[in-house]
Short mmCIF file of C-alpha atoms and ligand atoms in Angstrom, two decimals:
data_model
loop_
_atom_site.label_atom_id
_atom_site.label_comp_id
_atom_site.label_asym_id
_atom_site.label_seq_id
_atom_site.Cartn_x
_atom_site.Cartn_y
_atom_site.Cartn_z
CA MET A 1123 32.28 -10.64 -13.46
CA LEU A 1124 29.89 -10.08 -10.57
CA TYR A 1125 31.74 -12.40 -8.22
CA ASP A 1126 35.12 -10.76 -8.76
CA ALA A 1127 33.70 -7.24 -8.59
CA TYR A 1128 31.38 -7.55 -5.59
CA ALA A 1129 31.08 -10.82 -3.70
CA LYS A 1130 34.74 -11.84 -3.57
CA PRO A 1131 36.09 -8.58 -2.07
CA LEU A 1132 33.39 -8.73 0.61
CA LEU A 1133 33.96 -12.41 1.38
CA PHE A 1134 37.75 -12.04 1.39
CA ARG A 1135 37.44 -9.38 4.08
CA LEU A 1136 36.01 -12.05 6.38
CA ASP A 1137 37.91 -14.84 8.09
CA ALA A 1138 38.00 -17.75 5.59
CA GLU A 1139 35.81 -20.14 7.57
CA ARG A 1140 33.31 -17.39 8.36
CA ALA A 1141 33.12 -16.55 4.63
CA HIS A 1142 32.45 -20.21 3.89
CA GLU A 1143 29.67 -20.25 6.49
CA GLU A 1144 28.08 -17.12 4.98
CA VAL A 1145 28.09 -18.67 1.51
CA ALA A 1146 26.75 -21.98 2.82
CA GLY A 1147 24.06 -20.14 4.80
CA LEU A 1148 22.98 -18.21 1.72
CA MET A 1149 22.82 -21.39 -0.33
CA ALA A 1150 20.81 -23.18 2.37
CA LEU A 1151 18.38 -20.26 2.39
CA LEU A 1152 18.02 -20.36 -1.39
CA SER A 1153 17.55 -24.10 -1.21
CA ALA A 1154 14.59 -23.66 1.14
CA ILE A 1155 12.80 -21.23 -1.20
CA PRO A 1156 10.67 -22.88 -3.90
CA GLY A 1157 12.38 -22.19 -7.22
CA GLY A 1158 15.61 -21.16 -5.42
CA ALA A 1159 17.76 -23.84 -7.02
CA ALA A 1160 16.33 -23.07 -10.47
CA ALA A 1161 17.05 -19.36 -9.98
CA LEU A 1162 20.67 -20.06 -8.99
CA ASN A 1163 20.99 -22.42 -11.93
CA ALA A 1164 19.78 -19.69 -14.31
CA LEU A 1165 22.08 -17.09 -12.74
CA THR A 1166 25.20 -19.21 -13.17
CA GLY A 1167 24.57 -19.74 -16.88
CA ALA A 1168 23.59 -22.36 -19.40
CA THR A 1169 24.00 -26.04 -18.66
CA THR A 1170 25.88 -28.14 -21.17
CA ILE A 1171 24.85 -31.50 -22.45
CA GLY A 1172 26.91 -34.14 -24.21
CA LEU A 1173 29.35 -34.70 -21.32
CA GLU A 1174 27.58 -37.68 -19.72
CA LYS A 1175 29.61 -40.72 -18.75
CA ASP A 1176 29.33 -44.02 -16.89
CA VAL A 1177 31.96 -44.71 -14.26
CA PHE A 1178 31.97 -47.59 -11.74
CA GLY A 1179 28.41 -48.40 -12.76
CA VAL A 1180 27.07 -44.90 -12.02
CA ARG A 1181 25.75 -42.50 -14.68
CA PHE A 1182 27.27 -38.99 -14.37
CA PRO A 1183 25.65 -36.05 -16.24
CA ASN A 1184 29.12 -34.49 -16.52
CA PRO A 1185 32.58 -35.32 -15.11
CA ILE A 1186 33.08 -32.23 -12.89
CA GLY A 1187 32.28 -32.85 -9.23
CA LEU A 1188 32.52 -31.06 -5.91
CA ALA A 1189 35.42 -32.37 -3.78
CA ALA A 1190 34.96 -33.45 -0.16
CA GLY A 1191 35.19 -30.84 2.58
CA PHE A 1192 32.94 -28.11 1.14
CA ASP A 1193 29.72 -29.68 2.42
CA LYS A 1194 30.87 -31.85 5.31
CA ASP A 1195 27.41 -32.60 6.69
CA GLY A 1196 25.39 -32.76 3.47
CA ARG A 1197 23.37 -29.62 4.17
CA LEU A 1198 23.61 -28.28 0.61
CA VAL A 1199 22.90 -31.45 -1.35
CA PRO A 1200 19.64 -30.14 -2.88
CA ILE A 1201 21.17 -26.85 -4.10
CA LEU A 1202 24.77 -27.61 -5.13
CA PRO A 1203 23.84 -29.25 -8.46
CA ALA A 1204 22.53 -25.79 -9.50
CA LEU A 1205 26.19 -24.70 -9.85
CA GLY A 1206 26.58 -27.24 -12.66
CA PHE A 1207 28.29 -30.08 -10.80
CA GLY A 1208 27.93 -33.52 -12.35
CA PHE A 1209 28.32 -35.10 -8.91
CA LEU A 1210 28.81 -34.14 -5.28
CA GLU A 1211 31.00 -35.64 -2.60
CA ILE A 1212 29.95 -34.76 0.94
CA GLY A 1213 32.03 -35.32 4.10
CA SER A 1214 34.31 -36.34 5.48
CA VAL A 1215 31.72 -37.79 7.84
CA THR A 1216 33.01 -39.44 11.01
CA LEU A 1217 31.15 -42.18 12.90
CA GLU A 1218 30.62 -40.05 16.03
CA PRO A 1219 30.07 -36.28 16.03
CA GLN A 1220 33.18 -34.20 16.77
CA PRO A 1221 34.01 -30.48 16.66
CA GLY A 1222 37.30 -30.61 14.73
CA ASN A 1223 40.31 -28.46 15.57
CA PRO A 1224 40.18 -25.09 17.32
CA LYS A 1225 39.69 -22.03 15.09
CA PRO A 1226 41.22 -20.42 13.13
CA ARG A 1227 41.76 -23.54 11.02
CA LEU A 1228 41.18 -22.37 7.44
CA PHE A 1229 43.40 -19.81 5.69
CA ARG A 1230 43.46 -18.22 2.24
CA VAL A 1231 46.72 -17.80 0.36
CA PRO A 1232 45.37 -15.47 -2.36
CA GLU A 1233 48.66 -14.73 -4.11
CA SER A 1234 48.99 -18.49 -4.76
CA ARG A 1235 45.25 -19.16 -5.29
CA ALA A 1236 45.56 -21.70 -2.49
CA LEU A 1237 44.10 -22.63 0.89
CA VAL A 1238 45.67 -24.10 3.99
CA ASN A 1239 43.24 -26.01 6.21
CA ARG A 1240 43.47 -27.98 9.41
CA MET A 1241 39.73 -28.43 9.97
CA GLY A 1242 40.35 -31.84 11.58
CA PHE A 1243 37.10 -33.52 10.48
CA ASN A 1244 34.47 -31.30 12.05
CA SER A 1245 31.46 -33.57 11.56
CA GLU A 1246 27.93 -33.96 12.84
CA GLY A 1247 28.55 -37.70 12.75
CA ALA A 1248 27.15 -40.47 10.57
CA ARG A 1249 23.73 -40.76 12.23
CA ALA A 1250 22.87 -37.06 11.97
CA VAL A 1251 24.05 -36.89 8.36
CA ALA A 1252 22.03 -40.01 7.47
CA ARG A 1253 18.95 -38.46 9.08
CA ARG A 1254 19.42 -35.24 7.09
CA LEU A 1255 19.93 -37.08 3.80
CA ALA A 1256 16.79 -39.13 4.46
CA SER A 1257 14.66 -36.10 5.27
CA GLN A 1258 15.75 -33.54 2.65
CA GLU A 1259 15.37 -33.50 -1.10
CA THR A 1260 17.78 -35.99 -2.68
CA SER A 1261 20.59 -34.90 -4.97
CA SER A 1262 19.74 -34.54 -8.66
CA VAL A 1263 23.28 -35.75 -9.49
CA PRO A 1264 25.19 -38.77 -8.12
CA LEU A 1265 26.16 -38.37 -4.47
CA GLY A 1266 29.42 -39.59 -2.99
CA ILE A 1267 29.87 -39.88 0.76
CA ASN A 1268 33.40 -39.54 2.09
CA LEU A 1269 34.13 -41.35 5.35
CA GLY A 1270 36.69 -40.11 7.88
CA LEU A 1271 37.83 -41.38 11.27
CA ASN A 1272 37.22 -39.82 14.68
CA LYS A 1273 40.26 -38.32 16.38
CA GLY A 1274 41.98 -40.65 18.84
CA VAL A 1275 40.63 -43.92 17.39
CA GLU A 1276 43.45 -46.45 17.37
CA ALA A 1277 44.43 -48.25 14.18
CA ALA A 1278 43.04 -51.59 15.40
CA LYS A 1279 39.57 -50.06 15.80
CA ALA A 1280 39.59 -48.17 12.50
CA PRO A 1281 38.14 -50.95 10.30
CA ALA A 1282 35.12 -51.39 12.59
CA ASP A 1283 34.51 -47.61 12.75
CA TYR A 1284 34.70 -47.09 8.99
CA ALA A 1285 32.38 -50.08 8.48
CA ARG A 1286 29.87 -48.78 11.03
CA ALA A 1287 29.80 -45.30 9.48
CA PHE A 1288 29.40 -46.91 6.07
CA ARG A 1289 26.50 -49.09 7.26
CA ILE A 1290 24.69 -46.06 8.69
CA LEU A 1291 25.06 -44.07 5.46
CA ALA A 1292 25.03 -46.87 2.87
CA ALA A 1293 21.49 -46.29 1.61
CA HIS A 1294 22.09 -42.59 0.94
CA GLY A 1295 25.16 -42.54 -1.32
CA ASP A 1296 25.83 -43.61 -4.90
CA TYR A 1297 29.50 -44.16 -4.07
CA PHE A 1298 31.67 -44.00 -0.94
CA VAL A 1299 35.21 -42.86 -0.27
CA VAL A 1300 37.48 -44.23 2.42
CA ASN A 1301 39.55 -41.22 3.41
CA VAL A 1302 42.79 -42.21 5.12
CA SER A 1303 44.69 -39.27 3.68
CA SER A 1304 43.76 -36.13 5.62
CA PRO A 1305 46.86 -34.58 7.19
CA ASN A 1306 44.82 -33.18 10.09
CA THR A 1307 44.00 -36.28 12.11
CA PRO A 1308 47.12 -37.57 13.90
CA GLY A 1309 48.07 -41.07 12.68
CA LEU A 1310 45.38 -41.21 9.97
CA ARG A 1311 47.72 -41.26 6.99
CA ASP A 1312 49.60 -44.23 8.51
CA LEU A 1313 46.46 -46.24 7.69
CA GLN A 1314 47.50 -46.02 4.02
CA LYS A 1315 49.99 -48.82 4.82
CA VAL A 1316 48.88 -52.06 3.19
CA LYS A 1317 47.99 -54.04 6.32
CA ASP A 1318 45.77 -51.38 7.87
CA LEU A 1319 44.34 -50.32 4.54
CA ALA A 1320 43.38 -53.87 3.60
CA ALA A 1321 41.68 -54.39 6.96
CA ILE A 1322 39.65 -51.18 6.56
CA LEU A 1323 38.59 -51.91 2.98
CA GLU A 1324 37.74 -55.52 3.87
CA ALA A 1325 35.57 -54.41 6.79
CA VAL A 1326 33.71 -51.86 4.63
CA GLN A 1327 33.22 -54.38 1.80
CA GLU A 1328 31.88 -56.92 4.30
CA ALA A 1329 29.18 -54.39 5.20
CA ASN A 1330 28.56 -53.63 1.52
CA ALA A 1331 25.66 -55.95 0.67
CA ALA A 1332 24.34 -53.39 -1.83
CA ARG A 1333 27.68 -53.43 -3.67
CA LYS A 1334 28.10 -49.66 -3.73
CA PRO A 1335 31.36 -48.51 -5.34
CA ILE A 1336 34.00 -47.95 -2.63
CA LEU A 1337 36.84 -45.58 -3.54
CA LEU A 1338 40.13 -44.97 -1.76
CA LYS A 1339 41.39 -41.39 -1.38
CA LEU A 1340 45.16 -41.06 -1.29
CA ALA A 1341 47.58 -38.40 -0.03
CA PRO A 1342 49.96 -36.69 -2.46
CA ASP A 1343 52.82 -37.08 0.00
CA LEU A 1344 53.19 -40.87 -0.04
CA ALA A 1345 56.55 -42.32 -1.02
CA ASP A 1346 56.43 -43.90 -4.51
CA ASP A 1347 56.51 -47.46 -3.13
CA ASP A 1348 53.74 -46.77 -0.62
CA PHE A 1349 51.61 -45.13 -3.32
CA ALA A 1350 52.02 -48.18 -5.56
CA ALA A 1351 51.32 -50.59 -2.69
CA ALA A 1352 48.15 -48.74 -1.69
CA ILE A 1353 46.95 -48.85 -5.30
CA GLU A 1354 47.65 -52.56 -5.49
CA THR A 1355 45.56 -53.08 -2.36
CA ALA A 1356 42.77 -50.92 -3.78
CA GLY A 1357 42.88 -53.05 -6.94
CA LYS A 1358 41.81 -56.03 -4.85
CA LEU A 1359 39.40 -54.37 -2.45
CA ALA A 1360 38.04 -51.13 -3.94
CA GLN A 1361 36.29 -49.91 -7.07
CA GLY A 1362 38.18 -46.67 -7.61
CA LEU A 1363 40.70 -44.07 -6.43
CA VAL A 1364 40.53 -40.39 -5.54
CA VAL A 1365 43.85 -38.71 -6.31
CA SER A 1366 44.56 -36.66 -4.28
CA ASN A 1367 44.01 -35.06 -0.91
CA THR A 1368 45.74 -31.88 0.29
CA THR A 1369 49.52 -31.83 0.71
CA ILE A 1370 51.73 -31.15 3.73
CA SER A 1371 54.30 -29.67 1.32
CA ARG A 1372 54.57 -25.88 1.18
CA ASP A 1373 55.99 -25.68 -2.35
CA GLY A 1374 54.41 -22.82 -4.25
CA VAL A 1375 53.48 -20.68 -1.25
CA ASP A 1376 55.38 -18.13 0.82
CA GLU A 1377 57.84 -19.31 3.47
CA LYS A 1378 55.60 -18.05 6.26
CA TRP A 1379 53.14 -20.91 5.64
CA ARG A 1380 55.71 -23.46 6.77
CA GLY A 1381 54.79 -22.62 10.34
CA GLU A 1382 51.05 -23.08 9.78
CA ALA A 1383 49.96 -26.71 10.21
CA GLY A 1384 47.44 -28.14 7.74
CA GLY A 1385 46.90 -29.34 4.20
CA LEU A 1386 47.62 -27.12 1.20
CA SER A 1387 45.14 -27.12 -1.70
CA GLY A 1388 44.60 -25.18 -4.91
CA ALA A 1389 46.97 -24.05 -7.65
CA PRO A 1390 50.23 -25.19 -5.95
CA LEU A 1391 48.89 -28.78 -5.95
CA LYS A 1392 48.20 -28.77 -9.69
CA ALA A 1393 51.35 -30.36 -11.11
CA ARG A 1394 51.75 -32.91 -8.33
CA ALA A 1395 48.13 -34.08 -8.54
CA THR A 1396 48.33 -34.53 -12.32
CA GLU A 1397 51.60 -36.42 -12.03
CA LEU A 1398 50.03 -38.76 -9.46
CA ILE A 1399 47.00 -39.39 -11.68
CA ARG A 1400 49.35 -40.32 -14.50
CA ARG A 1401 51.32 -42.61 -12.20
CA ALA A 1402 48.18 -44.22 -10.80
CA ARG A 1403 46.86 -44.77 -14.34
CA ALA A 1404 50.06 -46.60 -15.27
CA LEU A 1405 49.57 -48.90 -12.26
CA THR A 1406 45.87 -49.74 -12.41
CA LYS A 1407 42.71 -49.92 -14.51
CA LEU A 1408 40.58 -48.74 -11.56
CA PRO A 1409 38.50 -45.62 -12.24
CA ILE A 1410 40.27 -42.48 -10.98
CA VAL A 1411 38.74 -39.27 -9.65
CA GLY A 1412 41.35 -36.56 -10.27
CA VAL A 1413 41.43 -33.68 -7.79
CA GLY A 1414 43.83 -30.91 -6.82
CA GLY A 1415 44.22 -27.42 -8.26
CA VAL A 1416 41.55 -27.58 -10.96
CA GLU A 1417 40.59 -24.01 -11.93
CA THR A 1418 39.95 -24.08 -15.70
CA ALA A 1419 38.67 -26.29 -18.51
CA ASP A 1420 42.29 -26.87 -19.53
CA ASP A 1421 43.10 -28.10 -16.01
CA ALA A 1422 40.16 -30.50 -16.16
CA ARG A 1423 41.16 -31.68 -19.64
CA GLU A 1424 44.71 -32.26 -18.44
CA ARG A 1425 43.47 -34.49 -15.59
CA LEU A 1426 41.26 -36.48 -17.98
CA ALA A 1427 44.15 -36.86 -20.43
CA ALA A 1428 46.40 -38.04 -17.58
CA GLY A 1429 43.96 -40.88 -16.91
CA ALA A 1430 41.24 -39.50 -14.66
CA ASP A 1431 37.68 -40.63 -15.38
CA LEU A 1432 36.14 -37.87 -13.28
CA VAL A 1433 37.44 -34.57 -11.89
CA GLN A 1434 36.70 -32.70 -8.67
CA LEU A 1435 37.45 -29.26 -7.31
CA TYR A 1436 37.05 -27.24 -4.14
CA THR A 1437 39.64 -24.44 -3.83
CA GLY A 1438 39.01 -23.24 -7.40
CA LEU A 1439 35.47 -22.33 -6.34
CA VAL A 1440 36.76 -19.95 -3.65
CA TYR A 1441 38.83 -18.00 -6.18
CA GLY A 1442 36.67 -18.52 -9.27
CA GLY A 1443 33.19 -18.13 -7.82
CA PRO A 1444 29.82 -19.71 -8.53
CA THR A 1445 30.03 -19.62 -12.34
CA LEU A 1446 33.30 -21.59 -12.44
CA VAL A 1447 31.86 -25.07 -12.94
CA LYS A 1448 29.70 -24.02 -15.87
CA GLU A 1449 32.63 -22.14 -17.43
CA ILE A 1450 34.67 -25.35 -17.18
CA LEU A 1451 31.82 -27.38 -18.70
CA ARG A 1452 31.47 -24.96 -21.59
CA GLY A 1453 35.22 -25.21 -22.17
CA LEU A 1454 35.08 -29.01 -22.10
CA ALA A 1455 32.14 -29.14 -24.48
CA ALA A 1456 33.77 -26.73 -26.97
C1 LIG B 2766 38.69 -26.52 3.74
C2 LIG B 2766 38.91 -27.88 3.15
C3 LIG B 2766 38.39 -28.99 3.80
C4 LIG B 2766 38.59 -30.26 3.27
N1 LIG B 2766 38.03 -31.34 3.91
C5 LIG B 2766 38.19 -32.58 3.37
C6 LIG B 2766 37.57 -33.70 4.00
O1 LIG B 2766 36.88 -33.59 4.99
N2 LIG B 2766 37.79 -34.92 3.44
C7 LIG B 2766 38.53 -35.09 2.30
O2 LIG B 2766 38.66 -36.21 1.82
N3 LIG B 2766 39.12 -34.04 1.69
C8 LIG B 2766 38.95 -32.80 2.19
N4 LIG B 2766 39.53 -31.73 1.57
C9 LIG B 2766 40.39 -31.96 0.38
C10 LIG B 2766 39.66 -31.75 -0.95
O3 LIG B 2766 38.62 -32.68 -1.10
C11 LIG B 2766 40.64 -31.90 -2.12
O4 LIG B 2766 41.15 -33.21 -2.13
C12 LIG B 2766 41.80 -30.92 -2.05
O5 LIG B 2766 41.39 -29.67 -1.52
C13 LIG B 2766 42.44 -30.66 -3.42
O6 LIG B 2766 41.50 -30.11 -4.32
P1 LIG B 2766 41.40 -28.53 -4.64
O7 LIG B 2766 42.78 -28.05 -4.95
O8 LIG B 2766 40.46 -28.43 -5.80
O9 LIG B 2766 40.84 -27.89 -3.41
C14 LIG B 2766 39.34 -30.44 2.08
C15 LIG B 2766 39.86 -29.31 1.44
C16 LIG B 2766 39.66 -28.05 1.94
C17 LIG B 2766 40.23 -26.86 1.22
#
């Protein structure tokens, strides 16, 4: 395949974040050329039909979406559907702009088909992202907007900040995700505790006059009781779950990664993410977006069988390349 033979070796010679920027830059360029998206769409293969589904009141052309973190500021919304995605999730977007952690902050673990990242919510901020979404071509597939929290915001202020970011972006997304599960913002994951979580979801729902679906994204590292309690809270105050974010565990990668702070994604997360989908499905009827280690049609099918309504991927794209989504769709349709 062209990606494996040419693009991947070149990209993998670059620092991981730099490679991401090159790919994003190329896609932005293509997106600006008339017919660019159509050309990319043709290059990545045939599109499948017959995989449409309705979830939380939104019509999805297919169940394979892009996970949060690939397009944090929504720059690639017009072009990403050309890769075959049935939906996109941009972000995390924070209320105020912030630079994220110092670089390097994104690492490949090729032998495990994994990534370790401690980006720390680099974000242009809600206002700039809303402006971009209003001014550029809208997405041809449903658009999710994932909301994060600025570094250093205390728990008591979190509900107001999530609600403000939501209000600024509300008109531009088909669904929203409250992300309290990134391992790279100190204290953030503590907000998965019922009291804080309920306050955040209540504040966002209070701002939600348009009744957009609000999803909760959970960490894979929660204790069983905390996972169940968070899902119970979501059952009262949210319209869906995203299971799951990256893990702080280093199972499945070399010892040396224990010393590198950040969240682990990709193949090592596979089994854990599926198990959590299954557990969440046993606890709730809420729609579930299953994410973590999806690289093949079989992986996607396994998530759907475990109880996911939709599936997302990010790391698989780095190792599988631009034809991956369509390969998965063809496998699902077969
Ligand atoms: C570089 C990178 C940045 C990410 N940034 C975010 C983010 O800003 N918000 C979020 O909710 N998840 C973020 N994620 C997590 C992904 O959305 C996803 O939950 C996780 O990577 C597992 O899926 P995967 O194995 O297919 O990558 C990020 C992941 C990576 C690799």
